[in-house]
Coordinates of C-alpha atoms and ligand atoms in Angstrom, one line a residue:
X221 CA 107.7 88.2 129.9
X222 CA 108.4 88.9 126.1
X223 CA 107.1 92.4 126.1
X224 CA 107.6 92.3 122.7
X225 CA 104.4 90.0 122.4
X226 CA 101.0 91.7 121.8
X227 CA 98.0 90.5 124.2
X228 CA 94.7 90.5 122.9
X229 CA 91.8 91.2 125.8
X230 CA 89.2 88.4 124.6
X231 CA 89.4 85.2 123.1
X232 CA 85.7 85.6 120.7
X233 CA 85.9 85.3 117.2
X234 CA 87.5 88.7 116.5
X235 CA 90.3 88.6 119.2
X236 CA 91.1 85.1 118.0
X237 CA 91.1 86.2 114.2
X238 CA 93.1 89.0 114.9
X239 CA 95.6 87.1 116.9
X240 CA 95.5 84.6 114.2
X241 CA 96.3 86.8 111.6
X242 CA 99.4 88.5 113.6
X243 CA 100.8 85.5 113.8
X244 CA 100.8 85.0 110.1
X245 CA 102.6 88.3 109.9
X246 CA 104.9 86.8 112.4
X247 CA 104.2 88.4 115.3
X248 CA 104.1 86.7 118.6
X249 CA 100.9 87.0 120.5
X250 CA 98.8 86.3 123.7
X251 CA 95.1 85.7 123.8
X252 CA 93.2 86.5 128.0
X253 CA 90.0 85.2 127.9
X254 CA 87.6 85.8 130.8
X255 CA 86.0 82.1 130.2
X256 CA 86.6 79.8 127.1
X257 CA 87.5 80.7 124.4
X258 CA 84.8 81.2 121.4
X259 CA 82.3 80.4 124.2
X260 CA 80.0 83.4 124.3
X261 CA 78.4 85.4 121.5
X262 CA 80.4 83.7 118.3
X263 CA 79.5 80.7 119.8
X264 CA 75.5 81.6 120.3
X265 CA 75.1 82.8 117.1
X266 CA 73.8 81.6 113.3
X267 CA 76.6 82.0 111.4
X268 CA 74.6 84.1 108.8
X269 CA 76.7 86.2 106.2
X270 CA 73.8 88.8 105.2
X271 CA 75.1 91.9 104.0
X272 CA 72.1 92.3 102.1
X273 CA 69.2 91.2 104.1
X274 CA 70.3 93.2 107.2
X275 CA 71.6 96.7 105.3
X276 CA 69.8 99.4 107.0
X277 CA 68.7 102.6 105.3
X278 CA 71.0 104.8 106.8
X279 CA 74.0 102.6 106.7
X280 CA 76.0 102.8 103.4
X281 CA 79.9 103.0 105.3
X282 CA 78.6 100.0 107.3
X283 CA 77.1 98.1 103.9
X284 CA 80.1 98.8 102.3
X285 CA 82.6 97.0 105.1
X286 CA 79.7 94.0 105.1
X287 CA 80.3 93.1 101.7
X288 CA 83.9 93.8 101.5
X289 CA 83.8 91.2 104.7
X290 CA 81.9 88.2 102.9
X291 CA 83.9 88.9 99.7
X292 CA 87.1 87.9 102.0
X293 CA 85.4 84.6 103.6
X294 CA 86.7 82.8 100.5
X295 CA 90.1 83.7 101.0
X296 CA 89.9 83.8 104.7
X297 CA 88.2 80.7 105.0
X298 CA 91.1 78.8 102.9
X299 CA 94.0 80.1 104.7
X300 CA 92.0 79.0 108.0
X301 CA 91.8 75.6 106.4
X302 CA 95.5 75.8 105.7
X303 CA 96.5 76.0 109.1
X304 CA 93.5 74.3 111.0
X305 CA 92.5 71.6 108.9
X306 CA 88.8 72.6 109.8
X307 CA 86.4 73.6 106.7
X308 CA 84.4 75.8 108.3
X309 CA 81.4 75.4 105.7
X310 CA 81.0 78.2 103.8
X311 CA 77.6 77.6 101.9
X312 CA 76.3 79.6 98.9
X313 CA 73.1 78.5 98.7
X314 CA 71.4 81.8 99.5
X315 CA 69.1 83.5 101.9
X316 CA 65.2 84.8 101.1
X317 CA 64.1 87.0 103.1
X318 CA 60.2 86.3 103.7
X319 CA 56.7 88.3 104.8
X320 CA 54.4 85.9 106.3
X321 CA 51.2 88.4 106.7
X322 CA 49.9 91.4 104.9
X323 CA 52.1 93.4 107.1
X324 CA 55.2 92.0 106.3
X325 CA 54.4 92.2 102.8
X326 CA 54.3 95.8 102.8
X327 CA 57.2 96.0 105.0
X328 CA 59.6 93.4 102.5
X329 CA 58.1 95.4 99.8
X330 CA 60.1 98.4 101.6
X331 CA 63.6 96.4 101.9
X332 CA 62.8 95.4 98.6
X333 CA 62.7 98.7 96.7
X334 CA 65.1 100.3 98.9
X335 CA 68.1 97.3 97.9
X336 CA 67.0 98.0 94.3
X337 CA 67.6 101.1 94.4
X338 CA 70.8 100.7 95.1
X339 CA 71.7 98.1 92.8
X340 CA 72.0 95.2 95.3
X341 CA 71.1 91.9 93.5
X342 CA 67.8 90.8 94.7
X343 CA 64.7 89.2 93.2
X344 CA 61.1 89.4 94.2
X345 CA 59.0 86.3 94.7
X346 CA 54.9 85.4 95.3
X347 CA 54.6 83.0 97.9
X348 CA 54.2 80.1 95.6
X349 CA 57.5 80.9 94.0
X350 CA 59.1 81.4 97.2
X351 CA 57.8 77.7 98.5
X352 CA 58.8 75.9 94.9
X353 CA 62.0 77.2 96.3
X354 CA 61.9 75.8 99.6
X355 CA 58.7 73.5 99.8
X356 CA 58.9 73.8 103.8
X357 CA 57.3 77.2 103.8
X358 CA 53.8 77.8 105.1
X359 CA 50.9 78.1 102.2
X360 CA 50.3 81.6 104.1
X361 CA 53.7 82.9 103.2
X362 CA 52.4 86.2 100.9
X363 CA 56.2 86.9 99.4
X364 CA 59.7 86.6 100.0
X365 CA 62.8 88.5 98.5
X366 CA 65.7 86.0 96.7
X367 CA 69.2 87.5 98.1
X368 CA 71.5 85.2 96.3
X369 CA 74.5 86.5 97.3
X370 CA 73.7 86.1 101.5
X371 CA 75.7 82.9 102.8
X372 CA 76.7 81.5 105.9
X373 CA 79.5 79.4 107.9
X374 CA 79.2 76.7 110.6
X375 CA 80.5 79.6 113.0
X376 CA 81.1 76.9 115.7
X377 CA 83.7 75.5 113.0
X378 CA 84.7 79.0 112.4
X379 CA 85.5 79.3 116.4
X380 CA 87.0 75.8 116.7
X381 CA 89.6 76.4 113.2
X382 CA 90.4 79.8 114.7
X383 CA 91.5 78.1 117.9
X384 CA 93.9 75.4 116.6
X385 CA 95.0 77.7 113.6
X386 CA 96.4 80.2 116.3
X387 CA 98.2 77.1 118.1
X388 CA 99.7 75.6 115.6
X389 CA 100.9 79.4 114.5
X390 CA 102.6 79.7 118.1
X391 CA 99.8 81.9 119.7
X392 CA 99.1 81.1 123.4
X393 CA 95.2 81.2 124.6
X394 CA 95.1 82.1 128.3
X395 CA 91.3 80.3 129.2
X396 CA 89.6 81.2 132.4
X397 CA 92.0 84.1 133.2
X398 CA 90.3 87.4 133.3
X399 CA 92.6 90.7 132.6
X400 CA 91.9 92.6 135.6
X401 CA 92.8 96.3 134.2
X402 CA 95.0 97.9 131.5
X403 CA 98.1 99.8 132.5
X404 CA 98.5 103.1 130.5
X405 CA 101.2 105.6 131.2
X406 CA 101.6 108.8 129.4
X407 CA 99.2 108.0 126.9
X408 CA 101.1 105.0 126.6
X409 CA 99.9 101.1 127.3
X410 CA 102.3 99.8 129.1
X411 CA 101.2 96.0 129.8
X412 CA 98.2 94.4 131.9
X413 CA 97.3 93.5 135.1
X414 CA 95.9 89.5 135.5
X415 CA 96.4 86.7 137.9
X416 CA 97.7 89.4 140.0
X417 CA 100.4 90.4 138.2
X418 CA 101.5 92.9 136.1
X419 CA 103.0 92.0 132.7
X420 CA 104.5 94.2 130.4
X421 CA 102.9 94.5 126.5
X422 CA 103.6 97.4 124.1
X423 CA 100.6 96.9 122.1
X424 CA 97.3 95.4 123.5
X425 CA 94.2 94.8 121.7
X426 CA 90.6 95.5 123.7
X427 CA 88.8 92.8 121.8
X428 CA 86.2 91.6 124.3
X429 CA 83.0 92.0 122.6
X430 CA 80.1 93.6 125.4
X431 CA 82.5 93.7 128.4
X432 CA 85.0 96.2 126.5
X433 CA 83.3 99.3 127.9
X434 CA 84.0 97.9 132.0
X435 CA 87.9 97.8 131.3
X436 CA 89.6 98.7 134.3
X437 CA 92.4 101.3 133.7
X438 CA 91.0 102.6 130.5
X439 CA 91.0 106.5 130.3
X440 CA 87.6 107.7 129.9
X441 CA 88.1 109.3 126.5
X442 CA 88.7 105.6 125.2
X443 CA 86.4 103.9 127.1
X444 CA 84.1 102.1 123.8
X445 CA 81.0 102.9 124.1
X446 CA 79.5 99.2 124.1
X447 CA 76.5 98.2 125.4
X448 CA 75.3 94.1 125.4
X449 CA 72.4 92.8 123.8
X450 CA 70.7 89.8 124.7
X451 CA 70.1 87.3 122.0
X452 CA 68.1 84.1 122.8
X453 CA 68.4 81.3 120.2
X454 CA 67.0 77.7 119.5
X455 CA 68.8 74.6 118.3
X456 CA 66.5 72.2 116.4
X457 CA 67.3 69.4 115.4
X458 CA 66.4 68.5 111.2
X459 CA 64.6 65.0 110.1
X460 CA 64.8 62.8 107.4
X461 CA 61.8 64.0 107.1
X462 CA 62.1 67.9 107.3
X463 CA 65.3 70.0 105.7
X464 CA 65.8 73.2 104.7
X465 CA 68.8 74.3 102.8
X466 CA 68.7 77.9 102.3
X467 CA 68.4 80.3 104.9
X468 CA 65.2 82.0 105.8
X469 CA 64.6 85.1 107.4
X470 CA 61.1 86.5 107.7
X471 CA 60.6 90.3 109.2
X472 CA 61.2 88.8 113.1
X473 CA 62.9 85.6 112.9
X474 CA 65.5 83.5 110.9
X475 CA 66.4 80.0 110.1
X476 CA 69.7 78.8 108.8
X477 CA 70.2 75.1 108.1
X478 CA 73.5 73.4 109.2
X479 CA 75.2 70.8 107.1
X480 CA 75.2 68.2 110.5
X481 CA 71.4 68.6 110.9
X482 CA 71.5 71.2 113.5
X483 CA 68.4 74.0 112.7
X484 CA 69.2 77.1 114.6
X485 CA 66.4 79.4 115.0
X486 CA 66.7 83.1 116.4
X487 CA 66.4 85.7 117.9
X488 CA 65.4 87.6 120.5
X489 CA 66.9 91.1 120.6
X490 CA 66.4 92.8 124.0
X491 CA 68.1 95.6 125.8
X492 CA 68.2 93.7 129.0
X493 CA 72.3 94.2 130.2
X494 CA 73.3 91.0 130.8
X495 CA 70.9 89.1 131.9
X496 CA 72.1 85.4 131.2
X497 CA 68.6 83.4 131.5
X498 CA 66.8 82.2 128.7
X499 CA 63.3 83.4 129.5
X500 CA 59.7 81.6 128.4
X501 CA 58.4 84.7 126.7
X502 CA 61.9 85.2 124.6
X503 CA 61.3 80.9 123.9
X504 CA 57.5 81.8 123.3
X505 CA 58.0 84.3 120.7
X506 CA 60.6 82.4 118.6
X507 CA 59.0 79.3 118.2
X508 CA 55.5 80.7 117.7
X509 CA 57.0 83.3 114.9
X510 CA 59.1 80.3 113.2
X511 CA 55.9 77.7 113.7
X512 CA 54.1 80.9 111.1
X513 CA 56.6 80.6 108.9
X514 CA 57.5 77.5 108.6
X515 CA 54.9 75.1 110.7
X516 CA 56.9 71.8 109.7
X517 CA 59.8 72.7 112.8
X518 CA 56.4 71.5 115.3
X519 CA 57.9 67.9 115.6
X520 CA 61.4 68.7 115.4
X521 CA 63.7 67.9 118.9
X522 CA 64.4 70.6 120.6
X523 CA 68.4 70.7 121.1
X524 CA 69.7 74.3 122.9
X525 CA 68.0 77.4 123.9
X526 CA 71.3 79.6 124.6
X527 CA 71.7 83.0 125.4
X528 CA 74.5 85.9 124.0
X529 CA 75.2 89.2 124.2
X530 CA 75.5 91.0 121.1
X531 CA 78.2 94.1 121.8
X532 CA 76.9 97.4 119.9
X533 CA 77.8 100.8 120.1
X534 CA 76.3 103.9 120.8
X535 CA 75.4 104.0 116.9
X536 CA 75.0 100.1 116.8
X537 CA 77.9 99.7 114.2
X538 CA 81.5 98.7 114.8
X539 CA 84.9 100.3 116.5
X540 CA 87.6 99.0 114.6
X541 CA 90.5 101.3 115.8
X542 CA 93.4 102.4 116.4
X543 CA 93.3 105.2 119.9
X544 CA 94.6 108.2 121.6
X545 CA 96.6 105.8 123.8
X546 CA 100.1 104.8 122.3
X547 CA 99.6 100.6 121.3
X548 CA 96.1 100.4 122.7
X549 CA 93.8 99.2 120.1
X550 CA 90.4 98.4 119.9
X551 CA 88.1 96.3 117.7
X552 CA 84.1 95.5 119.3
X553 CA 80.3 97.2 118.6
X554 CA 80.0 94.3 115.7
X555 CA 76.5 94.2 117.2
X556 CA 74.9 91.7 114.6
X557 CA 77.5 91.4 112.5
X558 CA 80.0 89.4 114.1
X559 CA 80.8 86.8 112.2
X560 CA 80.2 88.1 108.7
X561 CA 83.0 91.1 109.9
X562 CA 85.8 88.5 111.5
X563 CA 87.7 88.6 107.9
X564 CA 87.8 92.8 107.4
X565 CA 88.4 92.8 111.0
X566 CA 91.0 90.7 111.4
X567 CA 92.8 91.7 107.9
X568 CA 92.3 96.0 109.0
X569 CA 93.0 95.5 112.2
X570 CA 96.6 93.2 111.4
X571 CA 97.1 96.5 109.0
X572 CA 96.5 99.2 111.6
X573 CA 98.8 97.0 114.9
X574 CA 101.8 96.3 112.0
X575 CA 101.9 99.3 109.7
X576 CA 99.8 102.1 111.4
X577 CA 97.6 102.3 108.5
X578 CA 93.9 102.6 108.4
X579 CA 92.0 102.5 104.8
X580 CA 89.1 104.5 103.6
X581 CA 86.3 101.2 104.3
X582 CA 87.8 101.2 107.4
X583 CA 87.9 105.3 108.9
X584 CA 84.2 105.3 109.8
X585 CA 84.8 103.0 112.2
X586 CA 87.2 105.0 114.3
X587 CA 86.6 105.3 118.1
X588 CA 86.8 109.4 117.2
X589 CA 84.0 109.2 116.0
X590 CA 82.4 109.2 119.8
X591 CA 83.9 112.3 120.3
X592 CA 81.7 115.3 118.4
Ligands
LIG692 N1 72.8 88.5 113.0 C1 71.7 87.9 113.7 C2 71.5 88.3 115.1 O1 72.2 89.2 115.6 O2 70.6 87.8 115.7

């Protein structure tokens, strides 16, 4: 064993960006994951980049890493395609956010006022405006909000680049091999325990989305507080006859539009631990919610109903950190930001393992935090 190496505890879309991006610093480095790689919550996801339509009232450190994080995906998504070959299909195109009842009016009307108040760039729409924009909309829609800077990624590509760009950079995915506990001595990591055996690392990285906080061998006072979330999604499949192009979003469901046909519509959020099984009701609610908003996805084939587990912390935003334990390191809690926080994660995190530096964007995302 090189114990010079630095493992990484999860092969998801952070762990894998991470790793991906030590290598580029030169580093060598060693990926455990539990099942296959990219397989759970990157992979059950929508790939939606929406700093905009999800920031939350009380949440300006967390708005502030969001769109640092989808200013990077050019950059991140060109040095991926360097060393993949995979374009990972970063679209533009824009999100609306929509209100498809009196209700939701008032509500949008809410997010609307608040992201002008704080000079985010968003327009507001009548429903006939909204449906010259995307003619697929229901004549019931009442308004929508234009977010045109909100994109996505084919997150599947995203997974499937991040895998082959950390082989061809030297890294080594471990599939189907669960780390069994972390080994911490005087405050110290010291390697971890898998297969049965013990192997010696100086730096490890806990980067295993909802399962961080059930780490064997952690002491308590880092022990992320992570809880899962269930997520059910659909998987439609889009016509010659019926295509969206932008992604929707109305005040309990979203749509976004892949370029190989693929409609994925979500999503259930439900405090149910890890419960695995899709469920009828969590099926129910989606389709009836999208069928409102858009009743042209009636015909459409149904392709995958999956289930993920979103990991979020006690105050639902990230842990992107550095901890009280000599080369232990931890980055989960992206809750349902995933995807849009793989480039500031990996590019911080690479910054705190190499140089021992944090940044301003990045400090409220400590794992001290926990600790008042
Ligand atoms: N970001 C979308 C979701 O968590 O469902």
């Amino acid at each position: 064993m090189n114990d010079n190496a630095i493992a990484i505890i999860g092969g998801g879309v952070i762990g894998l960006s991470i790793g991906w991006q030590l290598l580029r610093h030169g580093k060598q480095v060693e990926i455990f994951e539990s099942k296959e790689a990219g397989k759970s919550a990157s992979w059950v996801s929508a790939g939606m980049l929406a700093p905009v339509s999800e920031a939350g009232f009380e949440e300006m450190d967390l708005l502030n890493l969001n769109l640092e994080s989808i200013k990077q995906f050019p950059k991140f998504a060109d040095e991926l395609k360097e060393d993949s070959g995979i374009d990972i299909d970063f679209r533009t195109e824009g999100t609306m956010m929509i209100a498809v009842d009196r209700d939701q009016a008032e509500h949008l009307r809410r997010l609307y006022e608040f992201r002008k108040k704080i000079e985010l760039p968003v327009e507001w729409l009548t429903g006939s405006e909204a449906r010259e924009r995307e003619p697929e909309l229901s004549p019931a829609i009442k308004s929508a909000v234009w977010i045109p800077n909100d994109y996505q990624v084919d997150n599947r590509n995203l997974i499937l680049a991040l895998i082959e760009a950390v082989k061809k950079r030297g890294g080594t995915i471990h599939e189907h091999t669960p780390v069994e506990s972390v080994s911490v001595s005087d405050n110290t990591i010291t390697g971890i325990f898998v297969n049965g055996e013990s192997k010696t690392y100086r730096k490890v990285v806990l980067a295993n989305g909802a399962w961080a906080r059930d780490m064997k061998g952690l002491p308590e006072d880092v022990r992320p507080p992570v809880r899962p979330v269930k997520g059910q999604i659909l998987t439609l499949r889009m016509t010659k006859e019926f295509t969206l192009q932008k992604v929707l979003r109305s005040q309990k469901v979203y749509f976004a539009p892949k370029k190989d046909g693929r409609l994925i519509v979500g999503a259930t959020v439900e405090e149910k631990g890890f419960e695995s099984y899709p469920t009828a009701g969590g099926v129910k609610f989606i389709l009836e919610e999208a069928w409102e908003a858009v009743p042209g996805i009636y015909d459409l084939p149904l392709e995958e109903i999956n289930v993920g587990f979103r990991p979020s912390s006690r105050d639902n935003e990230p842990i992107i950190s550095d901890t009280s334990v000599g080369g232990l390191y931890i980055a989960t809690g992206h809750f349902r930001h995933g995807i849009l926080l793989t480039p500031v994660t990996a590019y911080e995190m690479t910054n705190i393992i190499i140089n021992g530096k944090s940044s301003e964007l990045i400090e409220p995302f400590s794992l001290l935090r926990f600790k008042q």
